[in-house]
Coordinates of C-alpha atoms and ligand atoms in Angstrom, one line a residue:
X1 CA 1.8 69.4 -54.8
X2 CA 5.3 67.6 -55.2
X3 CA 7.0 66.7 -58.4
X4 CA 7.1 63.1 -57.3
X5 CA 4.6 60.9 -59.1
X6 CA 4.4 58.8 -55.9
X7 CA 5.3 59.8 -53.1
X8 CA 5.2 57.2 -50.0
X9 CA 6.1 58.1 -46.5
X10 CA 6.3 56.1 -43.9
X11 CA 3.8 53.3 -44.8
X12 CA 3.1 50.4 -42.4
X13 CA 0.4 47.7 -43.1
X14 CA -0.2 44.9 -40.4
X15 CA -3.3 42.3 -41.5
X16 CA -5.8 41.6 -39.3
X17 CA -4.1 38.5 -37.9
X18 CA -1.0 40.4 -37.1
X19 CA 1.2 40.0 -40.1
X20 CA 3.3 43.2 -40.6
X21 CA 3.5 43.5 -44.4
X22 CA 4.9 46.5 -44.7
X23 CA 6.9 48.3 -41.7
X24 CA 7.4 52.3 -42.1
X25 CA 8.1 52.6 -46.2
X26 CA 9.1 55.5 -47.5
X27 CA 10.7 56.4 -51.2
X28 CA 9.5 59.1 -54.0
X29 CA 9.0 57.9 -57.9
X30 CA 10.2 60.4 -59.8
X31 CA 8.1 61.7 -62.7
X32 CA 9.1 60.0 -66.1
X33 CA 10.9 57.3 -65.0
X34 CA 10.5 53.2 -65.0
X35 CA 10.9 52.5 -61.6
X36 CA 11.5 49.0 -59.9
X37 CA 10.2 47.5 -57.0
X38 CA 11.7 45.0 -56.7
X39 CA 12.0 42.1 -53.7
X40 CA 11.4 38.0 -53.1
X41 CA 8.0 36.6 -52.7
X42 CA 6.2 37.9 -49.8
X43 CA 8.4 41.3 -49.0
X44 CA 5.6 43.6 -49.2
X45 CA 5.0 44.9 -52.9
X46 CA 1.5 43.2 -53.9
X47 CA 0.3 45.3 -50.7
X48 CA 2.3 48.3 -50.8
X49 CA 0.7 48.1 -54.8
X50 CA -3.0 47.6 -53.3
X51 CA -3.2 50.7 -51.2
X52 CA -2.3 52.8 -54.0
X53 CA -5.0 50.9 -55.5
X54 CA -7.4 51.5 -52.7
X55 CA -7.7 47.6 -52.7
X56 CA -6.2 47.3 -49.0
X57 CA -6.6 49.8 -46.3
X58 CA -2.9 51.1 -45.0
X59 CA -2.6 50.6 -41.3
X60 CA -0.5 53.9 -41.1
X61 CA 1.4 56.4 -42.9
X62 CA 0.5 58.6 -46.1
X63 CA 0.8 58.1 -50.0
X64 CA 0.3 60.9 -52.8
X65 CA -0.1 59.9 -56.4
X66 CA 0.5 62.9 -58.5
X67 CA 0.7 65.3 -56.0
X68 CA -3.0 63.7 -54.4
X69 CA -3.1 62.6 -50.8
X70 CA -5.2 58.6 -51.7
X71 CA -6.8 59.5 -48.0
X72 CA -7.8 63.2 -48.8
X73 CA -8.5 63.4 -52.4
X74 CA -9.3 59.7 -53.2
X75 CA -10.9 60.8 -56.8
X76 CA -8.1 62.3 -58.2
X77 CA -5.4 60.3 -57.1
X78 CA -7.6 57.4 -58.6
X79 CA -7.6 59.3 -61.2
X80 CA -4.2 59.7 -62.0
X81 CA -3.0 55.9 -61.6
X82 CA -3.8 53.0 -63.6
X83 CA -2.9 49.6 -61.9
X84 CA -2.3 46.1 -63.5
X85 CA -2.7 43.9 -60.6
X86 CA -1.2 40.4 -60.1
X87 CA -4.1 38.4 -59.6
X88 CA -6.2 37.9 -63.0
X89 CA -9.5 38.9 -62.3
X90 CA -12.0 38.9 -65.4
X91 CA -15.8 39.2 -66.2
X92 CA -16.0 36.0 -68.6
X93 CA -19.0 37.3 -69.9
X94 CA -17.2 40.4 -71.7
X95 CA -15.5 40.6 -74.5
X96 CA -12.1 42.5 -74.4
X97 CA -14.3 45.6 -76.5
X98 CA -16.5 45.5 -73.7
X99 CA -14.5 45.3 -70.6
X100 CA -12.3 48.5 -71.6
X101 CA -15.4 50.6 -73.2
X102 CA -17.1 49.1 -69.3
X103 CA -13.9 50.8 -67.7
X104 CA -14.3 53.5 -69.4
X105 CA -17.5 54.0 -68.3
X106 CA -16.6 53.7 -64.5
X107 CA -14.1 56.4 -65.1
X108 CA -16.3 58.6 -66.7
X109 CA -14.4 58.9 -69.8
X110 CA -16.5 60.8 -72.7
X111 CA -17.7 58.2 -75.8
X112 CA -16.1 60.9 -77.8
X113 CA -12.6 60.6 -75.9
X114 CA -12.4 56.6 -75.7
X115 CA -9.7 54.7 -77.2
X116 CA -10.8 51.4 -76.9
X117 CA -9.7 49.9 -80.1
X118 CA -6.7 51.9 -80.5
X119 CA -5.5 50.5 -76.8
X120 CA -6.5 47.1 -77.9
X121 CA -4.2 47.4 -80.8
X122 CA -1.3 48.2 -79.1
X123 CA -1.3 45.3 -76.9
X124 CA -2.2 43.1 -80.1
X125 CA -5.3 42.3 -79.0
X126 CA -7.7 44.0 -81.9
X127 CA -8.1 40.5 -83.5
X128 CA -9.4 39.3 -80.4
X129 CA -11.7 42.5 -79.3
X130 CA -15.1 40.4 -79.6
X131 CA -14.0 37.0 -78.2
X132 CA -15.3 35.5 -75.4
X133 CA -12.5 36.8 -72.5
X134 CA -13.0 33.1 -71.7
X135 CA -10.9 32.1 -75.0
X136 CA -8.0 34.4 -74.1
X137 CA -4.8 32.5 -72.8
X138 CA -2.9 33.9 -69.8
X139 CA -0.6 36.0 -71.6
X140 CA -3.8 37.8 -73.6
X141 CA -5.6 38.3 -70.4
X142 CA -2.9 40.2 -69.0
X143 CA -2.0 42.8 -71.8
X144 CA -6.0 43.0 -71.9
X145 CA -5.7 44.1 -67.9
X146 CA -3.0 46.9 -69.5
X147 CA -5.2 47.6 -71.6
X148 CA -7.7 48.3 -68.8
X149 CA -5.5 50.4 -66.4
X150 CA -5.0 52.5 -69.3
X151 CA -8.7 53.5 -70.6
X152 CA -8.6 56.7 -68.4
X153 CA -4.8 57.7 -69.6
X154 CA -3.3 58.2 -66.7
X155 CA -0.2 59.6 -65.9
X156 CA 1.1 57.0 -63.9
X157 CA 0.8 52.8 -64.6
X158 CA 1.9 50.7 -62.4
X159 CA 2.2 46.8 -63.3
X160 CA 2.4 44.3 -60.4
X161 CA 4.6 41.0 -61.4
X162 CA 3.3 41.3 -65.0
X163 CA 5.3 38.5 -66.5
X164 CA 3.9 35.9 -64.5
X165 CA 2.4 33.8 -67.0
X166 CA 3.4 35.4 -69.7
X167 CA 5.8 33.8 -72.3
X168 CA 9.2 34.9 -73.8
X169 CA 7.7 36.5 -76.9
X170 CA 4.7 38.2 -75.4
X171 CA 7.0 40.0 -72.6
X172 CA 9.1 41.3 -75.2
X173 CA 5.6 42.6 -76.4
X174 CA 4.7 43.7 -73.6
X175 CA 8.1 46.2 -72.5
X176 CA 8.0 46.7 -75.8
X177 CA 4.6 48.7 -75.2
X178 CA 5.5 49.7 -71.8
X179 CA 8.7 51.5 -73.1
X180 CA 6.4 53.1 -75.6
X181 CA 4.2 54.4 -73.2
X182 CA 7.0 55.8 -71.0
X183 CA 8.3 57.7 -73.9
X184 CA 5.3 59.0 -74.5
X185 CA 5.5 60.6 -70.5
X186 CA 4.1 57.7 -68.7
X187 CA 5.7 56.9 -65.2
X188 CA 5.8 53.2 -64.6
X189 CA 6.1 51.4 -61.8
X190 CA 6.5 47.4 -62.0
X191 CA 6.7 45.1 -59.0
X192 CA 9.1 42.0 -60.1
X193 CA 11.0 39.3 -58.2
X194 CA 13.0 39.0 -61.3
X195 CA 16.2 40.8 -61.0
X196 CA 17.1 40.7 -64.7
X197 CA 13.9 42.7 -65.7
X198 CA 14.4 45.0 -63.2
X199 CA 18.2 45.7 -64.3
X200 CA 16.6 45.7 -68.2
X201 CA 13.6 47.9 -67.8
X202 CA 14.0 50.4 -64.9
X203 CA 16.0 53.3 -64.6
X204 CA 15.8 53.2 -60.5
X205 CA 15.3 50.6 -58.3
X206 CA 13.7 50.4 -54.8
X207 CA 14.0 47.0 -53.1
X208 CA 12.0 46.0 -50.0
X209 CA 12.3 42.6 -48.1
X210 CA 10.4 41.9 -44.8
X211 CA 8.5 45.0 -45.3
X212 CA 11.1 46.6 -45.1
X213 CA 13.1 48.9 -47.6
X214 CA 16.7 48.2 -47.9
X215 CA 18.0 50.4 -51.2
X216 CA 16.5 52.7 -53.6
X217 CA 18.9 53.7 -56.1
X218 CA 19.8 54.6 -59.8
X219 CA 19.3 50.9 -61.2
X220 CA 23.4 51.6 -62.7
X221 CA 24.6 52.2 -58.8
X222 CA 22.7 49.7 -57.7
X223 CA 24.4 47.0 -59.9
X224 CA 27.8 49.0 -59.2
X225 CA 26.8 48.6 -55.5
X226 CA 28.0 44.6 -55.7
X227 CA 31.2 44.3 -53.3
X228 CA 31.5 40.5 -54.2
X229 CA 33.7 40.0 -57.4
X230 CA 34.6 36.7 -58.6
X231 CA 37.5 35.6 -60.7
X232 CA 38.1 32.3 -62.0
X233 CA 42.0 31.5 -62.2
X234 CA 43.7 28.5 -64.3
X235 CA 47.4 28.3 -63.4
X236 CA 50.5 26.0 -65.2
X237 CA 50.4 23.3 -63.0
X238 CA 48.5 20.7 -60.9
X239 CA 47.8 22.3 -57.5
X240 CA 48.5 19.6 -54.8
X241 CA 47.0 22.1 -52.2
X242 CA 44.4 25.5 -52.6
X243 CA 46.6 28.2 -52.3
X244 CA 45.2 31.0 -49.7
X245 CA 45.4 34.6 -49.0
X246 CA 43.8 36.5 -46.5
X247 CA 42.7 38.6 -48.6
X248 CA 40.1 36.5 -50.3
X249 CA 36.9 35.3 -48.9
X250 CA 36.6 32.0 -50.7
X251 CA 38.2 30.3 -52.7
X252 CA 37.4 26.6 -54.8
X253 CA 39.3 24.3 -56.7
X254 CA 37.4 23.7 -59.6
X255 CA 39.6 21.8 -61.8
X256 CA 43.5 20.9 -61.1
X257 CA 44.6 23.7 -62.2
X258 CA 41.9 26.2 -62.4
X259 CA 40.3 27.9 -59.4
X260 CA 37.3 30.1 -58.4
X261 CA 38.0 33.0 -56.1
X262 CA 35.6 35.2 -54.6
X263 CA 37.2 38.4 -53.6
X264 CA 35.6 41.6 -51.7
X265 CA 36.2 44.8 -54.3
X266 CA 36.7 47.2 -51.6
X267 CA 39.7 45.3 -50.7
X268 CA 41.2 44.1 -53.6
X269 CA 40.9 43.9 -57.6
X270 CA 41.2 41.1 -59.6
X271 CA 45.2 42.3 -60.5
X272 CA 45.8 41.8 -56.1
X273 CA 44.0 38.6 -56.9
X274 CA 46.6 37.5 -60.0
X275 CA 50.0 38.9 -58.0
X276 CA 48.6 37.1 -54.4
X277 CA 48.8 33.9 -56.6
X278 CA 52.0 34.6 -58.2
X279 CA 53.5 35.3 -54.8
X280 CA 52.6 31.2 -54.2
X281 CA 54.7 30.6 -57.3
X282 CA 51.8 30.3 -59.6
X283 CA 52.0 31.8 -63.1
X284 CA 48.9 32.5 -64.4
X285 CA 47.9 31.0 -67.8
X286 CA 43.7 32.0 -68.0
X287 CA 42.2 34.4 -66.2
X288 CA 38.2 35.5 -66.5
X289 CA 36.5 38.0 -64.4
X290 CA 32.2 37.7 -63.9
X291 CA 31.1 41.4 -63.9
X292 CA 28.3 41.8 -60.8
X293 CA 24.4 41.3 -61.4
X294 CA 21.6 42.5 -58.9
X295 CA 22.0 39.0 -57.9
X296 CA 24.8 39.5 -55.9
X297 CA 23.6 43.4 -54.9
X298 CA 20.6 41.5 -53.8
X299 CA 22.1 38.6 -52.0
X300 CA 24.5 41.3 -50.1
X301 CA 21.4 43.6 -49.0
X302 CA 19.4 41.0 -47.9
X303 CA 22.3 39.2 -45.9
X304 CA 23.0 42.2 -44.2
X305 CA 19.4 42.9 -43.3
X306 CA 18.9 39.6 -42.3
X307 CA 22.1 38.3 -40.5
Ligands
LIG401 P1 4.7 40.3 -52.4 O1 3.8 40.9 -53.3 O2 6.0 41.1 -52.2 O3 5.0 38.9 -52.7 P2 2.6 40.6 -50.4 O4 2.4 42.1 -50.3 O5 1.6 39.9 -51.3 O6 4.1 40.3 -50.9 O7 2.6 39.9 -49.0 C1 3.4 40.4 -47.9 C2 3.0 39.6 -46.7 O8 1.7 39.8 -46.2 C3 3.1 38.1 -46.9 O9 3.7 37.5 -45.7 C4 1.7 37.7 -47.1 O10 1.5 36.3 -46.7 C5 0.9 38.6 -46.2 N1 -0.4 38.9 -46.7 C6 -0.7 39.4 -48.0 N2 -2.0 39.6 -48.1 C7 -2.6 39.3 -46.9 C8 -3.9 39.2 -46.4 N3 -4.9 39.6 -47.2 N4 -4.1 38.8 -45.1 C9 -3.0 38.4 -44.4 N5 -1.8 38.4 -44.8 C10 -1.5 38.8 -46.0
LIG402 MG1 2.9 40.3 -55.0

């Protein structure tokens, strides 16, 4: 048994037809944490997601969920994860009611110990629990499939791109009920290519690109991580020509007397940045600073993977 509520080593998926979707992955989830996988369209995560699943067959490598080997004791790491997949995949003939006291079924989960009502509830769906599924919009279809992964409580849900589709209000909704669940002891996994809800939601981050992984780190170092700082710059007069230091790695005129500079923070700070200017006989008369996102952690990881 480990104390990881995943625990992935050296995973490798090639399709028949030779794509290489994931290339030797490994990386714990700790117990009790939000965890973010995060990484562009077509990286890996929809497949890495599936073979926890059981949905796709790994080409090599092991996973645990909960301290059970998916390959050696199939049952109860099944048993122990409840997945929300990307693609929406409904019975049209059930009505939400049906479909989760239908999971429960499959799961073997006692009439006596079912929640269905209660789970339908808190995805605001108990209005809805004998409509047609084929009435539900997007957004209702996918809480109903949280809904679902959740009929058997397990100890660990994990969401794949679950804000596709899904408007602003209903999101909130949703992490709303996802945050609720963690606090309660759920660990959550959640596949996104959206940086922001990753830096929102998840207390580590894990990204992968090419099937590859290229960080897995406290979400906080992750954003601290970002070497590229950029400071914007408006000086007290016209600037005839774009004043230069070595020390910078871009720099743009962006009005006549205001200029973007792109510096690398292992180098520099944004005060080198003010006296480099003032050394061209500049004075300074606005100065703002754009703190780094997991945009630019991202765009720096991938570049140096890639190039
Ligand atoms: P993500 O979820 O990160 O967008 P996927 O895991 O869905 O990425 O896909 C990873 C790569 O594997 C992509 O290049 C994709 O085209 C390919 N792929 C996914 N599913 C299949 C499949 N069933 N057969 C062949 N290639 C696939
Ligand atoms: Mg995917």
């Amino acid at each position: 048994m480990t104390e990881a509520a995943i625990r992935i080593i050296d995973l490798a998926k090639t399709y028949a037809g030779g794509k290489q979707a994931l290339k030797g992955v490994s990386f714990d989830v700790p117990r009790g944490q939000i965890f973010g996988l995060l990484g562009p369209n077509g990286a890996g995560k929809s497949t890495l997601i599936n073979i926890l699943s059981g949905m796709v067959n790994k080409t090599s490598g092991t996973a645990e969920i909960w301290g059970f080997d998916i390959d050696r004791d199939a049952r109860n790491a099944k048993g122990s994860i409840g997945i929300v997949p990307q693609e929406i995949v409904f019975d049209p003939f059930f009505t939400p009611l049906e479909t989760l006291e239908n999971q429960a079924g499959l799961y073997g989960v006692p009439k006596s110990q079912r929640r269905s009502m209660e789970l339908l509830r808190a995805v605001h769906l108990d209005d809805k629990a004998n409509a047609y599924a084929r009435s539900l919009s997007g957004g209702m279809k996918r809480r109903l499939l949280v809904a679902k992964a959740m009929v058997h409580s397990p100890p660990v849900l994990v969401l794949d791109e679950p804000t596709a589709g899904v408007d602003v209000e209903l999101r909130q909704q949703l992490w709303a009920y996802v945050r609720e669940l963690n606090r309660g002891g759920v660990t959550v996994v959640l596949t996104t290519h959206y940086l922001e809800e990753a830096e929102e939601l998840c207390d580590r981050i894990a990204i992968i690109n090419h099937g590859q992984l290229i960080a897995n780190e406290p979400t906080r170092k992750l954003v601290g991580m970002a070497r590229e700082k950029v400071v914007e710059v408006t000086v007290d007069r016209d600037l005839a020509t774009v004043p230069s230091s070595p020390f910078f790695d871009k720099i743009e005129l962006k009005g006549e007397r205001t200029v973007v500079i792109t510096y690398n923070k292992d180098r520099l700070n944004a005060g080198g940045v003010l006296a480099a200017l003032q050394g061209e006989g500049l004075g300074i008369v606005d100065v703002s600073t754009r703190e780094a996102d997991l945009e630019d952690v991202f765009l720096n990881l991938t570049r140096a993977v890639n190039g």
